[in-house]
Amino acid sequence: MAFKAPPGTYDLLPEQAYAFNSIRQIAFDLFERYGYQPIETPTFEHLEVFTHGIGDATDVVGKEMYLALSQRGLSAVLAGDVPPRTSEMLALRPEQTAGVARALVQHNLLPPGAATVKFVYAGAMFRHERPQKGRYREFRQIGAECLGAAEPSADAEVIVMLMRFFSALGIPRERMRLLLNSMGDDVCRPAYRAQVRDYILAHADVLCADCVRRADTNPLRAFDCKSESCQAVMADAPRITDVLCADCRGHYDAVLAYLDAAGIAYEEDPRLVRGLDYYTRTVFEVQAIQGLGAQNALGGGGRYDRLIEVFGGKPTPGLGFAVGFERILLALQALEEEKAAGGECEGGGAVFALPRVRIFLATVDDQARQAAFELALDLRDAGIPVEMDHQGRSLKSQFRLADKIQAAFVGILGPDELADKTIRLRDMATREEALVALENLVERLVP
Ligand code: HAM
């Protein structure tokens, strides 16, 4: 059997792994300026963290979650022993907001009277979706959560930070759409849900079976249905922004005013409902306008003022977002391809530029290789990326190798150079050669 990565997963080969690290670093550096601190939570949690936190009736929890059972647990189930208790069931995280909220309560990270706490994270998430371009079963998110602030300026700050992040990555603003909506709160949403439910039932003959089935449990999901006929019907459904209570209306308008003041362009989309149940009030999504196909959401998020209570914490407002690393990569790759084809687009990805070896040490015999080994250590200690031949290749094939790995310089060491404490340095771009004293080598190599 030829082993391959499972469907919907993939290996991050060096270029992608490097891009992930670079994008993660750009996010962490930028978010730090907004007061975000790194956090890591487990890749798997008790199932209930997700069923309670994200909601049973969401696709993410109800259909797409990977459950994890230990071998011992599985053997017991197969042997017909006790069915596992829910508290013993584990699940791979489909997202990290629920885990962060659980951690906040578990470690009492926001005692009463404390300042806002802000977290940034990056890692793999798991959802059993049908794999396609930009949609994977294991994918990576970079996310930010801000806890403790109920005010609309906090919403605007988070959204501005997200947009600054995309511009730091070089994704041109005109290639993205920022959609905004309010999901209301406990005061206005129940009545709105009932309105949408009634609307769905009144159009049950033209809506798909899934939308009708969810009319009672999760009617707002019908706004996200991919079926064209459902989309046409839902276009005329009641709009939440028409029925927001005064507090939610005021909050939403204030968020928009802050964004206007910050010069952030947005589109209001009353049909933006997002796929997770914890949202209250502001929700947002950034979509790529081209290059991503159907999976065009680069990132999204919103406010979740009731989530902390779900985990037994005191009522604590919160909000955040997550971006999809793979989608960002696709957007950056599309820009690179356009540029390579002579397109005039701005921006793009320095994130792909794998660091190159600065100098390849080529040696003519065993004695020179011994000297090169020591020289390589010294150069690396001085901060210079070095590679050398270990296998005793011919000088010609060492040069070929240096070319292949795009070394900026080749340093040739032979008996004469060893005797004189020099190295013959060839600049691989200009093909010029010079004899350099070893004591001056670091200085010559520093870019
Ligand atoms: P989400 O919209 O489910 O939100 O996911 C955020 C982003 O993750 C999406 O916009 C997309 O870029 C990426 N993504 C989602 N599913 C996949 C997939 N199967 N393959 C590749 N990329 C994917 C959340 O997860 C919330 N936790 C965001 C949040 C944080 N809300 C508040 N705080």
XYZ file of C-alpha atoms and ligand atoms in Angstrom:
480
model
C 0.000 0.000 0.000
C 1.289 3.450 -0.890
C 0.752 5.673 2.116
C -0.720 9.072 1.468
C -1.972 11.852 3.698
C -5.719 11.340 4.362
C -8.238 13.176 2.141
C -8.617 16.808 3.122
C -5.195 16.933 4.785
C -1.874 17.817 3.240
C 1.782 18.164 4.089
C 3.162 21.637 4.512
C 6.352 21.267 2.530
C 9.098 23.773 3.349
C 7.714 26.634 1.278
C 4.262 26.361 2.858
C 5.597 25.683 6.331
C 7.819 28.736 5.979
C 4.857 30.806 4.768
C 2.808 29.643 7.753
C 5.547 30.684 10.170
C 5.959 34.045 8.432
C 2.240 34.798 8.384
C 1.915 33.720 11.993
C 4.826 35.990 12.945
C 3.320 38.949 11.085
C 0.052 38.390 12.979
C 1.677 37.986 16.398
C 3.892 41.066 15.942
C 1.006 43.213 14.765
C -1.523 42.010 17.323
C 0.996 42.550 20.100
C 0.720 46.268 19.363
C -2.972 45.972 20.166
C -2.262 44.228 23.460
C -2.709 40.579 22.431
C -0.798 37.843 24.225
C -0.155 34.364 22.901
C -2.193 31.425 24.154
C -2.190 27.728 23.268
C -5.065 25.463 24.165
C -5.277 21.683 23.606
C -5.919 20.338 20.134
C -8.661 18.187 21.639
C -11.146 19.062 24.327
C -14.064 17.397 26.043
C -16.811 17.083 23.467
C -19.047 19.235 25.646
C -16.762 22.248 25.247
C -17.880 22.313 21.623
C -21.466 21.082 21.937
C -22.148 23.688 24.622
C -19.817 26.388 23.354
C -20.470 26.354 19.619
C -23.900 24.733 19.656
C -25.324 21.291 18.861
C -27.423 22.574 16.006
C -24.508 24.002 14.012
C -23.045 22.062 11.097
C -19.599 22.441 12.608
C -20.628 20.499 15.722
C -23.573 18.466 14.468
C -21.976 17.135 11.288
C -18.319 17.951 10.954
C -16.643 17.212 14.239
C -14.010 14.511 14.682
C -14.643 12.585 17.879
C -11.705 11.023 19.641
C -11.925 7.843 21.649
C -8.913 6.162 23.214
C -8.123 2.603 22.148
C -9.297 1.432 25.576
C -12.562 3.313 25.228
C -13.084 2.010 21.711
C -12.396 -1.602 22.773
C -14.949 -1.235 25.565
C -17.561 0.104 23.164
C -16.863 -2.630 20.603
C -17.108 -5.260 23.331
C -20.558 -3.934 24.126
C -19.503 -2.498 27.466
C -20.775 0.765 28.817
C -21.303 3.431 26.190
C -18.814 6.228 26.859
C -20.136 8.979 29.066
C -20.293 12.337 27.309
C -17.775 13.698 29.774
C -15.320 11.023 28.575
C -15.807 11.828 24.922
C -13.163 13.992 23.346
C -13.247 15.867 20.081
C -10.621 17.480 17.883
C -11.150 21.210 17.955
C -13.081 22.540 14.950
C -12.178 26.082 16.075
C -10.463 27.612 19.086
C -12.775 30.267 20.481
C -14.573 27.713 22.658
C -11.259 26.369 23.996
C -10.010 29.869 24.812
C -13.287 30.663 26.612
C -13.004 27.416 28.576
C -9.405 28.270 29.535
C -10.394 31.777 30.597
C -12.896 30.385 33.079
C -10.728 27.471 34.206
C -7.779 29.749 35.079
C -9.853 32.736 36.154
C -7.955 34.897 33.698
C -10.394 37.763 34.030
C -11.151 38.352 37.703
C -13.794 41.032 38.415
C -12.411 44.507 37.875
C -9.523 43.276 35.718
C -8.526 44.993 32.492
C -9.528 43.521 29.160
C -7.539 40.407 28.243
C -6.598 39.684 24.677
C -5.285 36.446 23.206
C -3.779 35.461 19.891
C -3.336 31.871 18.745
C -2.442 29.872 15.674
C -2.861 26.207 14.973
C -4.606 23.326 13.285
C -8.403 22.905 13.374
C -10.392 19.908 12.171
C -13.715 19.737 10.352
C -15.076 16.848 8.343
C -16.142 18.867 5.325
C -16.095 17.865 1.674
C -12.566 18.757 0.599
C -12.221 21.266 -2.215
C -10.052 24.251 -3.124
C -9.615 26.263 0.066
C -11.521 23.757 2.179
C -9.693 21.090 4.123
C -10.377 18.687 6.954
C -7.279 19.786 8.774
C -6.605 23.464 8.259
C -4.855 26.230 10.137
C -6.315 29.308 11.705
C -4.767 32.371 13.225
C -7.209 33.875 15.690
C -7.623 36.676 18.188
C -10.011 36.947 21.131
C -10.647 40.074 23.184
C -12.455 39.543 26.486
C -13.968 41.942 28.944
C -15.050 44.865 26.746
C -18.677 45.321 25.772
C -18.230 48.689 24.085
C -18.527 49.220 20.333
C -15.020 50.717 20.153
C -13.714 47.230 21.016
C -15.582 45.780 18.025
C -14.132 48.440 15.751
C -10.620 47.942 17.154
C -10.764 44.211 16.399
C -12.023 44.800 12.861
C -9.413 47.491 12.160
C -6.706 45.127 13.424
C -7.947 42.391 11.101
C -7.870 44.709 8.093
C -4.402 45.989 9.036
C -3.271 42.374 9.168
C -4.386 41.740 5.596
C -2.642 44.877 4.429
C 0.541 43.844 6.297
C 0.382 40.627 4.260
C 0.185 42.626 1.054
C -3.358 41.669 0.054
C -4.663 44.748 -1.758
C -7.729 46.269 -0.116
C -9.687 46.366 -3.357
C -9.463 42.582 -3.564
C -11.385 42.063 -0.350
C -14.885 42.725 0.839
C -15.574 43.401 4.526
C -19.135 42.363 5.380
C -20.830 43.433 8.590
C -24.053 42.594 10.339
C -25.571 42.463 13.791
C -27.042 39.233 15.139
C -28.985 41.019 17.868
C -29.065 39.726 21.422
C -31.300 37.841 23.849
C -33.796 40.694 23.691
C -34.366 40.936 19.945
C -33.048 37.708 18.446
C -35.658 35.221 19.721
C -38.465 37.157 18.026
C -36.378 37.462 14.881
C -35.637 33.707 14.842
C -39.356 33.061 15.153
C -40.021 35.383 12.220
C -37.474 33.564 10.066
C -38.847 30.212 11.170
C -42.357 31.239 10.129
C -41.017 32.572 6.847
C -39.243 29.251 6.159
C -42.361 27.223 6.980
C -44.449 29.484 4.745
C -42.016 28.726 1.887
C -41.427 25.080 2.730
C -42.518 23.947 -0.737
C -39.644 25.803 -2.447
C -36.894 25.499 0.158
C -34.598 22.475 0.427
C -35.374 19.735 2.946
C -32.371 20.731 5.097
C -33.550 24.314 5.529
C -37.089 23.205 6.378
C -35.825 20.583 8.823
C -33.767 23.212 10.623
C -36.615 25.720 10.790
C -37.085 25.008 14.489
C -33.544 24.260 15.604
C -31.456 26.738 13.618
C -33.582 28.752 11.178
C -30.892 31.384 10.488
C -28.704 28.755 8.771
C -31.075 28.979 5.799
C -29.333 32.261 4.918
C -26.145 30.280 4.321
C -27.712 27.505 2.233
C -25.841 26.954 -1.027
C -28.968 25.991 -3.006
C -29.862 28.711 -5.504
C -33.584 28.408 -4.946
C -33.095 28.752 -1.177
C -30.907 31.801 -1.724
C -33.578 33.377 -3.925
C -36.281 32.775 -1.310
C -34.119 33.904 1.610
C -33.274 37.150 -0.203
C -36.751 38.344 0.742
C -36.742 36.953 4.280
C -37.114 39.352 7.223
C -33.889 41.220 7.994
C -32.426 41.310 11.477
C -31.305 44.892 11.056
C -34.983 45.890 10.728
C -35.883 44.405 14.107
C -32.853 45.087 16.322
C -33.723 46.306 19.806
C -32.667 49.845 20.682
C -29.493 48.726 22.502
C -28.351 46.492 19.663
C -29.198 49.157 17.089
C -27.214 51.742 19.053
C -24.260 49.373 19.422
C -24.257 48.511 15.721
C -24.492 52.142 14.611
C -21.646 53.086 16.940
C -19.434 50.311 15.498
C -20.114 51.613 12.002
C -19.307 55.172 13.110
C -15.961 54.050 14.588
C -15.117 52.219 11.365
C -16.041 55.290 9.330
C -13.764 57.379 11.528
C -10.938 54.866 11.001
C -11.474 55.016 7.230
C -12.415 51.336 6.977
C -14.736 50.613 4.067
C -17.401 47.931 4.694
C -20.621 46.564 3.276
C -23.577 45.861 5.483
C -24.993 42.423 4.789
C -28.154 41.613 6.724
C -27.878 37.994 5.567
C -24.482 37.412 7.159
C -25.305 34.994 9.992
C -22.063 32.966 10.445
C -22.061 29.283 11.230
C -21.485 29.227 14.980
C -24.188 29.724 17.579
C -22.297 31.832 20.092
C -22.495 35.134 18.265
C -24.365 38.137 19.610
C -24.488 41.590 18.027
C -21.623 42.403 15.657
C -20.534 39.765 13.150
C -18.159 40.254 10.241
C -16.450 38.395 7.459
C -13.694 39.268 5.019
C -14.115 37.731 1.592
C -11.650 37.592 -1.264
C -13.158 39.056 -4.400
C -11.152 36.864 -6.770
C -8.905 33.825 -6.846
C -10.559 31.694 -4.171
C -13.641 30.267 -5.853
C -16.543 29.225 -3.638
C -14.507 29.191 -0.411
C -13.872 32.897 -0.463
C -13.969 33.718 3.273
C -10.466 34.732 4.321
C -11.608 35.212 7.881
C -14.524 36.053 10.068
C -15.647 36.628 13.583
C -17.884 38.554 15.873
C -19.058 39.265 19.379
C -20.040 36.483 21.817
C -21.259 38.132 25.002
C -22.860 34.963 26.470
C -20.158 32.404 25.765
C -18.171 32.735 28.996
C -21.297 31.977 31.056
C -21.699 28.701 29.149
C -18.471 27.562 30.806
C -19.574 28.681 34.237
C -17.859 32.078 34.217
C -19.352 35.388 35.276
C -21.095 37.251 32.453
C -18.169 38.518 30.366
C -18.400 40.189 26.988
C -16.030 38.998 24.289
C -15.316 39.104 20.623
C -12.742 37.953 18.118
C -12.009 36.502 14.740
C -10.060 33.794 12.993
C -8.475 33.800 9.569
C -7.779 30.733 7.470
C -4.104 30.260 6.665
C -4.798 28.151 3.550
C -7.175 30.756 2.136
C -4.632 33.517 2.736
C -2.041 31.419 0.959
C -4.334 30.953 -2.030
C -4.983 34.692 -2.185
C -1.260 35.462 -2.039
C -0.470 32.768 -4.613
C -3.091 34.204 -6.984
C -1.352 37.582 -6.686
C 2.059 36.049 -7.332
C 0.770 34.205 -10.400
C -0.773 37.373 -11.749
C 2.466 39.245 -11.263
C 4.446 36.445 -12.912
C 2.074 36.678 -15.888
C 2.845 40.400 -16.177
C -0.202 41.648 -14.289
C -0.039 45.057 -12.678
C -1.351 44.061 -9.286
C 0.250 45.435 -6.156
C 1.061 43.503 -3.014
C 1.867 39.834 -2.706
C 3.923 37.486 -0.775
C 7.332 37.994 0.632
C 6.127 35.165 2.877
C 7.113 32.602 0.253
C 10.766 33.630 0.030
C 12.452 30.683 1.717
C 15.658 31.857 3.370
C 18.629 31.042 1.188
C 22.015 29.691 2.094
C 24.482 32.579 2.124
C 27.575 30.521 1.401
C 28.253 27.000 0.221
C 31.662 25.721 1.252
C 33.182 23.677 -1.565
C 36.177 21.539 -0.739
C 38.771 19.676 -2.791
C 39.887 16.970 -0.359
C 39.368 15.476 3.086
C 41.660 17.920 4.803
C 39.807 20.893 3.321
C 36.501 19.292 4.335
C 37.712 19.060 7.922
C 38.615 22.782 7.821
C 35.274 23.606 6.146
C 33.423 21.767 8.902
C 34.992 24.022 11.537
C 34.593 27.154 9.422
C 30.893 26.355 8.859
C 30.349 26.140 12.621
C 32.058 29.508 13.181
C 30.071 31.188 10.407
C 26.771 29.814 11.688
C 27.659 30.999 15.175
C 28.181 34.420 13.589
C 24.629 34.220 12.180
C 25.411 33.249 8.578
C 23.457 30.415 6.909
C 26.029 27.934 5.585
C 25.915 24.650 3.746
C 28.801 22.371 2.794
C 29.490 19.127 1.068
C 29.611 16.133 3.369
C 29.705 13.420 0.740
C 33.025 14.103 -1.000
C 31.476 15.164 -4.313
C 33.593 16.467 -7.164
C 34.118 20.222 -7.224
C 31.906 20.425 -10.323
C 28.957 18.734 -8.651
C 29.455 20.837 -5.517
C 29.031 23.932 -7.705
C 25.951 22.414 -9.300
C 24.523 21.793 -5.846
C 25.325 25.344 -4.714
C 23.479 26.633 -7.784
C 20.512 24.408 -7.062
C 20.107 25.637 -3.505
C 20.682 29.208 -4.747
C 23.604 29.933 -2.483
C 24.675 33.561 -2.817
C 28.368 32.642 -2.590
C 30.549 29.592 -2.973
C 33.705 29.503 -0.873
C 36.365 27.180 -2.235
C 38.886 25.640 0.111
C 41.952 23.772 -1.163
C 45.494 23.198 0.091
C 46.700 26.688 -0.958
C 43.837 28.438 0.784
C 44.336 26.343 3.922
C 48.019 27.222 3.985
C 47.327 30.967 3.527
C 44.264 31.089 5.812
C 42.200 32.368 2.896
C 39.156 31.274 0.944
C 38.344 31.742 -2.725
C 34.972 33.440 -2.756
C 32.763 33.289 -5.826
C 29.757 35.587 -6.065
C 27.194 33.325 -7.740
C 25.250 36.235 -9.231
C 28.170 38.048 -10.886
C 30.467 34.971 -11.175
C 33.324 37.163 -9.890
C 35.961 35.498 -7.728
C 38.209 36.988 -5.059
C 40.667 35.636 -2.534
C 39.488 36.666 0.923
C 41.351 36.343 4.216
C 39.372 34.083 6.542
C 39.444 36.755 9.217
C 37.507 39.084 6.862
C 35.015 36.494 5.681
C 32.114 37.255 8.043
C 32.308 40.937 7.156
C 32.196 40.067 3.436
C 29.209 37.802 3.859
C 26.966 40.008 5.943
C 24.344 41.245 3.440
P -15.081 30.386 10.998
O -15.740 31.371 10.084
O -15.731 29.075 11.152
O -14.922 31.121 12.376
O -13.600 30.150 10.497
C -12.696 31.226 10.318
C -11.904 31.053 9.028
O -11.269 29.765 9.030
C -12.755 31.040 7.765
O -13.059 32.347 7.346
C -11.833 30.340 6.798
O -10.863 31.243 6.295
C -11.134 29.325 7.678
N -11.759 27.994 7.531
C -12.879 27.540 8.105
N -13.128 26.264 7.739
C -12.128 25.906 6.896
C -11.792 24.718 6.170
N -12.539 23.607 6.253
N -10.682 24.719 5.394
C -9.899 25.829 5.317
N -10.158 26.963 5.979
C -11.251 27.013 6.767
C -14.366 30.548 13.467
O -13.753 29.519 13.459
C -14.511 31.381 14.734
N -13.856 30.667 15.830
C -13.926 32.758 14.534
C -14.074 33.601 15.751
C -13.114 33.864 16.685
N -15.191 34.205 16.145
C -14.963 34.841 17.271
N -13.717 34.625 17.624
